[in-house]
PDB file of C-alpha atoms and ligand atoms in Angstrom:
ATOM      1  CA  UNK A 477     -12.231 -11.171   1.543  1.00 48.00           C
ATOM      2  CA  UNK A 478     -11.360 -11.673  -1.850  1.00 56.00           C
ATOM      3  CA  UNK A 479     -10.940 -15.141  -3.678  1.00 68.00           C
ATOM      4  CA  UNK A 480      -7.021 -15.735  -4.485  1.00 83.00           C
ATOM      5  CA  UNK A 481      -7.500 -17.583  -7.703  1.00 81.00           C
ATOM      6  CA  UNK A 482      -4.010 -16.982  -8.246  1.00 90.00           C
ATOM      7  CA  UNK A 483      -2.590 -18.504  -4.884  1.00 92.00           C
ATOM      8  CA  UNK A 484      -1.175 -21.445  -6.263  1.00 94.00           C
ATOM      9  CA  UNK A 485       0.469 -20.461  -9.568  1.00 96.00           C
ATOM     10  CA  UNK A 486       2.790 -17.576  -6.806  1.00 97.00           C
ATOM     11  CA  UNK A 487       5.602 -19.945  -7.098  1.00 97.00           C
ATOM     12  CA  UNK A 488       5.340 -20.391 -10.693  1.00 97.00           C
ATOM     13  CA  UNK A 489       4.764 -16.844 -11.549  1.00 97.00           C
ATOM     14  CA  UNK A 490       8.143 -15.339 -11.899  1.00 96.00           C
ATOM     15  CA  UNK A 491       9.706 -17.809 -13.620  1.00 97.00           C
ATOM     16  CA  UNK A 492       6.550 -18.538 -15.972  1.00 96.00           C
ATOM     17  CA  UNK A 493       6.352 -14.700 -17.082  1.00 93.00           C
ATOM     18  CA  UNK A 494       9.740 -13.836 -17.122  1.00 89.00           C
ATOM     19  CA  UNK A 495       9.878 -16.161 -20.146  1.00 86.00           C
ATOM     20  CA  UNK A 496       6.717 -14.579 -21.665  1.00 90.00           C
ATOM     21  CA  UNK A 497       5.346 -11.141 -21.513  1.00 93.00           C
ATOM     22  CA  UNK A 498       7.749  -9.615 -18.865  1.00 96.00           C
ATOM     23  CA  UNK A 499      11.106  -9.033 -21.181  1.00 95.00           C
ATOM     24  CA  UNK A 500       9.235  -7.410 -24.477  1.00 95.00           C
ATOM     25  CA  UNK A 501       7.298  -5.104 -21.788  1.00 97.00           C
ATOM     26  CA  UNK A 502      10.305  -4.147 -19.750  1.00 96.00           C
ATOM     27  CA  UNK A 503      11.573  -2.894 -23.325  1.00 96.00           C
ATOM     28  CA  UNK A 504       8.438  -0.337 -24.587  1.00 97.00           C
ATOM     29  CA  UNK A 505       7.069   0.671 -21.970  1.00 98.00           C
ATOM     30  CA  UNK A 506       9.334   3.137 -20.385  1.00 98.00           C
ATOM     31  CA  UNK A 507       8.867   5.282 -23.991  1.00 97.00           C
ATOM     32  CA  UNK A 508       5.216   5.185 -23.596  1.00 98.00           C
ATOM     33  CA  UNK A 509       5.818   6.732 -19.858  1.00 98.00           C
ATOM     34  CA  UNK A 510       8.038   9.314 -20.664  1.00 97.00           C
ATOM     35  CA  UNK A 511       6.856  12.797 -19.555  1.00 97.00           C
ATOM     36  CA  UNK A 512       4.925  10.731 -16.563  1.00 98.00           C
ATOM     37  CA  UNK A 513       6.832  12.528 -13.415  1.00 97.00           C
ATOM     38  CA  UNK A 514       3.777  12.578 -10.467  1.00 98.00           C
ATOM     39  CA  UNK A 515       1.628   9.650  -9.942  1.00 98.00           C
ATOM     40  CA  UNK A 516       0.318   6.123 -12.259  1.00 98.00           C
ATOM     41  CA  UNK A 517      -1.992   3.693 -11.190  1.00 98.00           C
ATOM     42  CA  UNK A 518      -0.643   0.166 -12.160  1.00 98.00           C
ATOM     43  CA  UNK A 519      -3.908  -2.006 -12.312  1.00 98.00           C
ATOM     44  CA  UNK A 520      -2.978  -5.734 -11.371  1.00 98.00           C
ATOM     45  CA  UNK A 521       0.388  -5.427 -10.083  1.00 98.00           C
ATOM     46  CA  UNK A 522       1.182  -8.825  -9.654  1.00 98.00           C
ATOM     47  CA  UNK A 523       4.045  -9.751  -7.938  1.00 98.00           C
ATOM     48  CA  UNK A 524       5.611  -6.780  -9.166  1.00 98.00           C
ATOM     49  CA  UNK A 525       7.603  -7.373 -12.008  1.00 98.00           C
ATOM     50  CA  UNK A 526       6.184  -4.416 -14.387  1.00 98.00           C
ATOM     51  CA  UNK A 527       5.962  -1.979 -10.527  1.00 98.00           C
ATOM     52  CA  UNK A 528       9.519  -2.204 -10.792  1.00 97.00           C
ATOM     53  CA  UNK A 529      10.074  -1.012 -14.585  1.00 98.00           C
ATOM     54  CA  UNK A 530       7.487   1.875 -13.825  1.00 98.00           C
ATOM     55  CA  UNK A 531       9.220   2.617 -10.192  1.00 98.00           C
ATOM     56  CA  UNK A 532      13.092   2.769 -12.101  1.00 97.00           C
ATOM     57  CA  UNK A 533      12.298   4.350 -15.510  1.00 97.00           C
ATOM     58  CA  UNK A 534       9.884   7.544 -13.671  1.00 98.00           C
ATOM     59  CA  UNK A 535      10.064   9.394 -10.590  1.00 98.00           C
ATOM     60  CA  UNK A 536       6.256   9.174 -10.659  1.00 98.00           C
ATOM     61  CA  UNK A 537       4.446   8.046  -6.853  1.00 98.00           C
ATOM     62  CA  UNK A 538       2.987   4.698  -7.963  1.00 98.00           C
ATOM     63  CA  UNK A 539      -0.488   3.259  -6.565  1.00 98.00           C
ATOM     64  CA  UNK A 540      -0.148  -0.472  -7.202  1.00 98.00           C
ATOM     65  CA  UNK A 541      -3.587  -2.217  -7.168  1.00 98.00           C
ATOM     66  CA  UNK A 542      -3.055  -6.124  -6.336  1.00 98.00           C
ATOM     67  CA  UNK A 543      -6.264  -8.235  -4.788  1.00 97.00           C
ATOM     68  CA  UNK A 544      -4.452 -11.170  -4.413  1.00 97.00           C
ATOM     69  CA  UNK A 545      -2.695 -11.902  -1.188  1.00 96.00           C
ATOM     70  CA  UNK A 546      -0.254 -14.101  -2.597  1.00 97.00           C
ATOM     71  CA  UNK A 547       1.333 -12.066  -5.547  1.00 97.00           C
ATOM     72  CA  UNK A 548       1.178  -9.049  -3.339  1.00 97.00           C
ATOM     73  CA  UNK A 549       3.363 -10.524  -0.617  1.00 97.00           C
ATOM     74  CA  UNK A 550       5.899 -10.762  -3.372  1.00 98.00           C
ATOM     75  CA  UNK A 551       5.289  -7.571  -4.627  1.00 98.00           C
ATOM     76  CA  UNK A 552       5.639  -5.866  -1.635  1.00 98.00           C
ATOM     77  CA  UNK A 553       8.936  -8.789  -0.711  1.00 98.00           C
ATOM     78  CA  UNK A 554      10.576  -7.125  -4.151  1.00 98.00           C
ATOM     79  CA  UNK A 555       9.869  -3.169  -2.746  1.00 98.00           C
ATOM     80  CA  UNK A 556      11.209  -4.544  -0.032  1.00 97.00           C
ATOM     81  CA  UNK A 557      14.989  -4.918  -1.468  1.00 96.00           C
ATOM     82  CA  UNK A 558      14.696  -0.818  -2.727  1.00 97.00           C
ATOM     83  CA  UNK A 559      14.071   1.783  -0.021  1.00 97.00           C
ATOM     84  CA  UNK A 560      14.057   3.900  -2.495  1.00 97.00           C
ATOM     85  CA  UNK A 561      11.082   2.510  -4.387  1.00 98.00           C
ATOM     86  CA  UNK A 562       9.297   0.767  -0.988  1.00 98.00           C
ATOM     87  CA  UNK A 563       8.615   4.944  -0.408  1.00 98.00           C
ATOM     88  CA  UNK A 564       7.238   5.613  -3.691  1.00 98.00           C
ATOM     89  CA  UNK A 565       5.225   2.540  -4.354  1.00 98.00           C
ATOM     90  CA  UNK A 566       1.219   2.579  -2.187  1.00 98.00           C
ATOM     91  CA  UNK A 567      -0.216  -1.171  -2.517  1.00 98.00           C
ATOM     92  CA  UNK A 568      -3.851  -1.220  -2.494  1.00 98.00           C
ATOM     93  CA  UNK A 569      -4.899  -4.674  -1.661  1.00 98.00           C
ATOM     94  CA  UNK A 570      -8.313  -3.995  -3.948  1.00 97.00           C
ATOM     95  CA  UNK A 571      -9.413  -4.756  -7.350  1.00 97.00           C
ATOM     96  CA  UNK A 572      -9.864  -2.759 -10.205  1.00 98.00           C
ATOM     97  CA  UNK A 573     -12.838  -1.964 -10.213  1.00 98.00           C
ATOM     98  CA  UNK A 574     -12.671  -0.521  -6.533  1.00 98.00           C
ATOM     99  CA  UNK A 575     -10.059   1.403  -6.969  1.00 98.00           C
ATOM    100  CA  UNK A 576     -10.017   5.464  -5.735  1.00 96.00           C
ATOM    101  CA  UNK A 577      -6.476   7.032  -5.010  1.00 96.00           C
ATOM    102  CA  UNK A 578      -8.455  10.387  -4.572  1.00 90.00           C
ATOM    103  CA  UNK A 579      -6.780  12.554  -7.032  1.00 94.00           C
ATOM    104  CA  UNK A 580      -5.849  12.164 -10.585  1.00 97.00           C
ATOM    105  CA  UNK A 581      -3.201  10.371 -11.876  1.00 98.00           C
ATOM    106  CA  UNK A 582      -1.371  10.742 -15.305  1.00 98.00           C
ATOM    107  CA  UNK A 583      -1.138   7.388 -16.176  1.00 98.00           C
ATOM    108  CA  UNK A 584      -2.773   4.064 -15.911  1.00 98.00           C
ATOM    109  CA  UNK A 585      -0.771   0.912 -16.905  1.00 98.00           C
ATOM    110  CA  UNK A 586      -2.388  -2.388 -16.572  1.00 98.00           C
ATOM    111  CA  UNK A 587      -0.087  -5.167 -18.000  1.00 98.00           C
ATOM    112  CA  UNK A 588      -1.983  -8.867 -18.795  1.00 97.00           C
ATOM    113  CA  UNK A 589      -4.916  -8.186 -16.761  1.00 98.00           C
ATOM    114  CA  UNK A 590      -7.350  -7.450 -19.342  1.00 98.00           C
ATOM    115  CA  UNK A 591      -8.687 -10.935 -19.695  1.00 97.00           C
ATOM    116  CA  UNK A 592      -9.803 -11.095 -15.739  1.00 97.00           C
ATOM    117  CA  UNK A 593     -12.767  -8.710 -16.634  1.00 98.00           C
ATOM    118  CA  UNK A 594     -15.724 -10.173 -18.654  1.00 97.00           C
ATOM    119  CA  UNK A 595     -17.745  -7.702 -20.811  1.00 96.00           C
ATOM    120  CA  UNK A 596     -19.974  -6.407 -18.263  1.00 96.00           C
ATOM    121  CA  UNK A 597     -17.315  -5.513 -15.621  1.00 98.00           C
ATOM    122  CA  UNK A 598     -15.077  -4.104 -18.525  1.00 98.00           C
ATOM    123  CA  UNK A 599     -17.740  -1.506 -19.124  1.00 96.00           C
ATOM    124  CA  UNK A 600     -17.122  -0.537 -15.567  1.00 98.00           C
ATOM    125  CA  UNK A 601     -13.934  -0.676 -15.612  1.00 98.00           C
ATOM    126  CA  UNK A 602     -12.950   1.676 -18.076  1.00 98.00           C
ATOM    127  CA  UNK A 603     -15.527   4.026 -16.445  1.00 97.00           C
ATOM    128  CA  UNK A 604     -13.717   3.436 -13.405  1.00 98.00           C
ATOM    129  CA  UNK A 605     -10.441   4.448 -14.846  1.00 98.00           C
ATOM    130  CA  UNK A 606     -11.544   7.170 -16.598  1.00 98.00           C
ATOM    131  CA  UNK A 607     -12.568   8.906 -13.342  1.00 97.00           C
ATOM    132  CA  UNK A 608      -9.202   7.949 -12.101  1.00 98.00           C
ATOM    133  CA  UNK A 609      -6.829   9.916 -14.716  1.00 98.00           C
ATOM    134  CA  UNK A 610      -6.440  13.308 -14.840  1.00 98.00           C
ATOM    135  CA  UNK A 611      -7.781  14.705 -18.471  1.00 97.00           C
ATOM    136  CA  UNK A 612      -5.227  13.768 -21.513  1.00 97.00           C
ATOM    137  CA  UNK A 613      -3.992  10.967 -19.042  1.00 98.00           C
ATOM    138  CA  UNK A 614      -2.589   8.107 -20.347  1.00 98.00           C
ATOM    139  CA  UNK A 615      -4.074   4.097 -20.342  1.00 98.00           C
ATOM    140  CA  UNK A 616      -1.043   1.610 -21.681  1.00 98.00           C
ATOM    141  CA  UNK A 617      -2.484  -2.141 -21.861  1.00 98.00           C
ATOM    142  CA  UNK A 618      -0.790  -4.811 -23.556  1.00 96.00           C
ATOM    143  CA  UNK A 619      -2.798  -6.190 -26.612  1.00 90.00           C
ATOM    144  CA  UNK A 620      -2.502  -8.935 -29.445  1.00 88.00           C
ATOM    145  CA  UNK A 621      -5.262 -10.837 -31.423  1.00 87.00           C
ATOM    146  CA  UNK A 622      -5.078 -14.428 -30.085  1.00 88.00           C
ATOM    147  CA  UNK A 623      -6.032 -17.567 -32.475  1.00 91.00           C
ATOM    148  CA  UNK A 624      -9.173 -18.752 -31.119  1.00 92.00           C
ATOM    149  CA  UNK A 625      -8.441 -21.144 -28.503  1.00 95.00           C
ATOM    150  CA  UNK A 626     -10.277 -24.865 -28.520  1.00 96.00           C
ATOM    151  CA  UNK A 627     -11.169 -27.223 -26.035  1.00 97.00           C
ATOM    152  CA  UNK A 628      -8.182 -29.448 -25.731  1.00 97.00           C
ATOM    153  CA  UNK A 629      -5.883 -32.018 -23.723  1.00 98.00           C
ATOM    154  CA  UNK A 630      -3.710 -31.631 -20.455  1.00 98.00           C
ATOM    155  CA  UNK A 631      -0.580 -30.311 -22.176  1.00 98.00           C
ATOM    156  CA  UNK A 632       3.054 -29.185 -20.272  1.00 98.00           C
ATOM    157  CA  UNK A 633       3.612 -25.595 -21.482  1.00 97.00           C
ATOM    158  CA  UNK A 634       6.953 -24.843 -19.126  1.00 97.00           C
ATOM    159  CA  UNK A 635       9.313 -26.532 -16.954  1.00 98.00           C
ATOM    160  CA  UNK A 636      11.963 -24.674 -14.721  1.00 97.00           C
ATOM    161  CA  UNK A 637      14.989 -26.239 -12.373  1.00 98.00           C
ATOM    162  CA  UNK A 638      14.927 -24.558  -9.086  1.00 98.00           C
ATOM    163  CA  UNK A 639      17.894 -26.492  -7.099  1.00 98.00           C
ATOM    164  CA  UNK A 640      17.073 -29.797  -6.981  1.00 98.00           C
ATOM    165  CA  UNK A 641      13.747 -29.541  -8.428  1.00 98.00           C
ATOM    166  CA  UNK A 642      11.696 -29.391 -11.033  1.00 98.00           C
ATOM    167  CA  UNK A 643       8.527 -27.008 -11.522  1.00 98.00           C
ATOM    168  CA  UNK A 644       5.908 -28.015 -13.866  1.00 98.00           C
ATOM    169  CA  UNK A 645       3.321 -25.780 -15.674  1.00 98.00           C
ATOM    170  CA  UNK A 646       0.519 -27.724 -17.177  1.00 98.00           C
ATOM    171  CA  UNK A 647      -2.873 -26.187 -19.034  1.00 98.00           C
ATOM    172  CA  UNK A 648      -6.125 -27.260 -20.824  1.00 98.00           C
ATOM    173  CA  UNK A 649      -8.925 -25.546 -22.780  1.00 98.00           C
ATOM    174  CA  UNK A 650     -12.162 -26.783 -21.345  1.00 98.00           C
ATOM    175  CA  UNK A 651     -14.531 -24.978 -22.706  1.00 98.00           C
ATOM    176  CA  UNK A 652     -15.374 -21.694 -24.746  1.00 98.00           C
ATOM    177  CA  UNK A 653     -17.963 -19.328 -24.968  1.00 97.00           C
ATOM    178  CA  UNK A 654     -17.783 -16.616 -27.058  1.00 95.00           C
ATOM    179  CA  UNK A 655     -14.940 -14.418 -25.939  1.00 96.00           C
ATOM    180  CA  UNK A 656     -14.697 -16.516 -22.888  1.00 97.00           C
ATOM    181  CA  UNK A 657     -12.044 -19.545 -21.845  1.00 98.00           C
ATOM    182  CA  UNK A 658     -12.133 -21.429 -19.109  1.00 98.00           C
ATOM    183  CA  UNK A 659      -9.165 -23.434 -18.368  1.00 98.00           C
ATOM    184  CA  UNK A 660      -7.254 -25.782 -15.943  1.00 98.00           C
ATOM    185  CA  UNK A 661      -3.924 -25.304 -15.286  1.00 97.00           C
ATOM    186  CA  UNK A 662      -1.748 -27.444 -12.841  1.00 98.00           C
ATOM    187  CA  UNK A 663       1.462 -26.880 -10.935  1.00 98.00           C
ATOM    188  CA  UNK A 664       3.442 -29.464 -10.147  1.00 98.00           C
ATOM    189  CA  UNK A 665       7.095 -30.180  -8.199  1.00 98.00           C
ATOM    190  CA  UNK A 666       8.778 -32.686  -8.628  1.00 98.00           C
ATOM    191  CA  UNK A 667      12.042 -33.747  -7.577  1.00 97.00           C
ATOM    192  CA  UNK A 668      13.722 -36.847  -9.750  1.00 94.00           C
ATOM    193  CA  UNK A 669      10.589 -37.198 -12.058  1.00 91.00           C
ATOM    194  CA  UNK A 670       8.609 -38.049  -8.886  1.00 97.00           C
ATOM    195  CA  UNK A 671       5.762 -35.452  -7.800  1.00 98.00           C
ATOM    196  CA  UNK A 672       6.186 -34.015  -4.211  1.00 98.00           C
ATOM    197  CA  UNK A 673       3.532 -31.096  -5.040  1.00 97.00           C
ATOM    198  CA  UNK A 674       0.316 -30.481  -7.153  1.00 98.00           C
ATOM    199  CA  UNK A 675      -2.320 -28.248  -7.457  1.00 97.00           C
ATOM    200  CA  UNK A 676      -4.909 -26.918  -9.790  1.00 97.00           C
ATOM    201  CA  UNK A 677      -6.952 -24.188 -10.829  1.00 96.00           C
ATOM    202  CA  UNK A 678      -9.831 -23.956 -13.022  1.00 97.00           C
ATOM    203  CA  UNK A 679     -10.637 -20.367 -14.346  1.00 96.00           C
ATOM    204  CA  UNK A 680     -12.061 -18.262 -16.627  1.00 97.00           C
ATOM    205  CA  UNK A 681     -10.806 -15.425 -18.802  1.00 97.00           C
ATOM    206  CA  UNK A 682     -12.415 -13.212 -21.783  1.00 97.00           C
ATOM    207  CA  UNK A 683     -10.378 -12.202 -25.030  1.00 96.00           C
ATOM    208  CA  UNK A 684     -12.565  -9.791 -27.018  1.00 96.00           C
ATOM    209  CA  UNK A 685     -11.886  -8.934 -30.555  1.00 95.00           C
ATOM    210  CA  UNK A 686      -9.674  -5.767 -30.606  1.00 95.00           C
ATOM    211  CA  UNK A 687     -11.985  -3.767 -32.351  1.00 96.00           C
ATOM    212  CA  UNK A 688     -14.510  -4.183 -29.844  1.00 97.00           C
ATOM    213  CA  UNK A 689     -12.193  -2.965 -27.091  1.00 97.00           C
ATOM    214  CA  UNK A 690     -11.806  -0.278 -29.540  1.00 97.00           C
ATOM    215  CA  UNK A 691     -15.485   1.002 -29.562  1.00 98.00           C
ATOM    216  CA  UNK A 692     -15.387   0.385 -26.041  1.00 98.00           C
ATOM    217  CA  UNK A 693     -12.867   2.661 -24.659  1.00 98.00           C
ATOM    218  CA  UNK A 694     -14.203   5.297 -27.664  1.00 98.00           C
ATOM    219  CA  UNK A 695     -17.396   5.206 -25.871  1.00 97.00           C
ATOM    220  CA  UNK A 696     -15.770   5.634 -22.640  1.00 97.00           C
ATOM    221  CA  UNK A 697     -14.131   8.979 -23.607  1.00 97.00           C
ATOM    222  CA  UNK A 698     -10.896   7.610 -24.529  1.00 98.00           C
ATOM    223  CA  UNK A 699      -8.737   8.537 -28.449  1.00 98.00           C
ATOM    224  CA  UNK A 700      -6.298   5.669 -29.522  1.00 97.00           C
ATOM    225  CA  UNK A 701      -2.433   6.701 -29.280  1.00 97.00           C
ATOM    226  CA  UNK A 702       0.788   6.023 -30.554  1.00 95.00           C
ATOM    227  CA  UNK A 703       1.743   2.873 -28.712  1.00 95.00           C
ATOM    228  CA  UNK A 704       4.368   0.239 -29.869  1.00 93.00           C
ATOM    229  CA  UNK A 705       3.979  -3.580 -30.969  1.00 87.00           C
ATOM    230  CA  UNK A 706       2.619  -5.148 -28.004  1.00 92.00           C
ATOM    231  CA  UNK A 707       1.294  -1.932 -25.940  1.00 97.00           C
ATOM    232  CA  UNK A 708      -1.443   0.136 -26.305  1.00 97.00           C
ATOM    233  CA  UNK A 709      -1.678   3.422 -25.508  1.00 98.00           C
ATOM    234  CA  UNK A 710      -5.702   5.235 -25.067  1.00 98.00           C
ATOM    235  CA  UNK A 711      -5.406   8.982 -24.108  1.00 98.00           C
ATOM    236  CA  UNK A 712      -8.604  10.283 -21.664  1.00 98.00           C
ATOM    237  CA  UNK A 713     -10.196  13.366 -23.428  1.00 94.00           C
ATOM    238  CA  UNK A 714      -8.898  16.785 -22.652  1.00 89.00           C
TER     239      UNK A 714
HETATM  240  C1  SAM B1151      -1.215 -12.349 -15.223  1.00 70.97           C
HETATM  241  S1  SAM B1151      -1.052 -11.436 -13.736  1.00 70.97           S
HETATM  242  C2  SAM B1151      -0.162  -9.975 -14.289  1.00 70.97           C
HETATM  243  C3  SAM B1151       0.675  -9.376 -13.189  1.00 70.97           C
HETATM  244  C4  SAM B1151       1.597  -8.238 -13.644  1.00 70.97           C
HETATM  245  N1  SAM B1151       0.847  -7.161 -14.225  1.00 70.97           N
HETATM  246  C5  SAM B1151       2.619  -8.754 -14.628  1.00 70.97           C
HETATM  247  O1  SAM B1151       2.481  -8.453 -15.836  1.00 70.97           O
HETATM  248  O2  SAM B1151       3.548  -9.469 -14.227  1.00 70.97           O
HETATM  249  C6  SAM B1151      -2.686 -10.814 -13.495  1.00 70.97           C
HETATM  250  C7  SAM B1151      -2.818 -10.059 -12.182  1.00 70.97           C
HETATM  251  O3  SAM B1151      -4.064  -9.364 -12.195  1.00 70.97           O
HETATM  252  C8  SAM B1151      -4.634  -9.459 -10.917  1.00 70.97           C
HETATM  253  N2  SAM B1151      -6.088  -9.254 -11.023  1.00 70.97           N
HETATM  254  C9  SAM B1151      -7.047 -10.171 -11.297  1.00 70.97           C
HETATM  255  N3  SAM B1151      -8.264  -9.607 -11.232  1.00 70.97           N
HETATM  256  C10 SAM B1151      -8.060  -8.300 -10.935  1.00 70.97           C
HETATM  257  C11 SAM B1151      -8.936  -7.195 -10.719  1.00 70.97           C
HETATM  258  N4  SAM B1151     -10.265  -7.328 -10.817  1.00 70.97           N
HETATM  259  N5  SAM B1151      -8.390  -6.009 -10.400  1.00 70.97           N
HETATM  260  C12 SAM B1151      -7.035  -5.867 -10.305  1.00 70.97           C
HETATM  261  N6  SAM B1151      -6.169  -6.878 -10.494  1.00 70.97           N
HETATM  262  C13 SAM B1151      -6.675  -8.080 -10.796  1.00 70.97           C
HETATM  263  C14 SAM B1151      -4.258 -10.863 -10.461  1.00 70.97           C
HETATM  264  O4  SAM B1151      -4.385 -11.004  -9.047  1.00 70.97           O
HETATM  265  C15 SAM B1151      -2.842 -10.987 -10.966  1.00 70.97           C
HETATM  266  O5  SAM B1151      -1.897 -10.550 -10.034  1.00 70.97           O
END
């Protein structure tokens, strides 16, 4: 069984992301798709926010890789409301780097899951991929260079009304080393400024430098594309 880190922030999620990475996402990458008409991995699906751009803006068959139990009970809740989609969309409760659809795909988009993989698994992980696209295939990832984060107090970052209540995203640097962060983050409810729910989680995540991604997918057998602001694109040798 795997370990659902993300269990607790499931309530949070939508409302968190669709104030963050979600809208600027929805709005390149269906250019950086276009041409993609049979089948795309989506590498951390979540709770299926980004499935749901790829299922509307191609026709493509979508393999939709989500190890948590939590965000993929949503994702498979939001298939759910599209027949359509719900017969186009396979969710393969596996990680990344276990992933096999047996045949290649011509596209690979993994949105804000980069920083789950430290070095070591990253070096399997674009091997992994690699044997997952067809040759020329496509790997979109979002990207920006991050001011290095610092060790720092309990701090709310987001607060959103659902009826009567309020939802309450909290987060801490605790420590850093080298390209990896761990941090706390809490989720509270609270209804009238009085907390009715709390938990925490305590993780790790790794931001390399760009350029070292860079060399990395180069040495996997990837070329750089044309991507936009926020999205790269990495094309798979022909
Ligand atoms: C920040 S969320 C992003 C979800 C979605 N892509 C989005 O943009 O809304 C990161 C997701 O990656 C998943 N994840 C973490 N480790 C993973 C791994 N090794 N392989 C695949 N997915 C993983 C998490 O379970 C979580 O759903």
């Amino acid at each position: 069984m795997h370990e659902d880190n993300y269990a607790v922030a499931v309530p949070f999620y939508d409302l968190w992301h669709e104030d963050g990475h979600v809208p600027a996402v929805r709005e390149q990458l269906p250019a950086l798709l276009r041409g993609v008409r049979r089948a795309v991995i989506e590498i951390g699906a979540g709770t299926g926010l980004i499935t749901e751009v790829i299922a509307r803006r191609t026709p493509a068959e979508i393999f939709a890789v989500e190890p948590s139990l939590g965000m993929r009970s949503v994702l498979v809740s939001r298939l759910a409301s599209d027949p359509e989609v719900l017969r186009r969309v396979t969710v393969l409760p596996c990680g990344a780097l276990d992933v096999a659809v047996g045949e290649p795909v011509e596209a690979i988009v993994m949105i804000s899951v980069l920083q789950s993989f430290s070095a070591g698994e990253r070096a399997r992980l674009w091997r992994v991929l690699a044997g997952q696209l067809e040759p020329g295939g496509r790997l979109v990832f979002n990207w920006r260079e991050r001011a290095a984060a610092v060790p720092g107090e309990l701090a709310v970052m987001a607060s959103y009304r659902v009826g009567r209540h309020d939802y309450e995203i909290a987060g801490q640097v605790i420590e850093v080393a080298g390209e990896s962060v761990t941090s706390r983050f809490r989720y509270r409810i609270k209804q009238g400024g009085e907390v009715i729910s709390e938990d925490e989680v305590v993780g790790t995540n790794h931001w390399p430098a760009g350029e070292l991604v860079a060399s990395e997918l180069e040495r996997a057998g990837f070329a750089r594309g044309e991507g936009s602001d926020g999205l790269q694109v990495w094309h798979l040798a022909k």
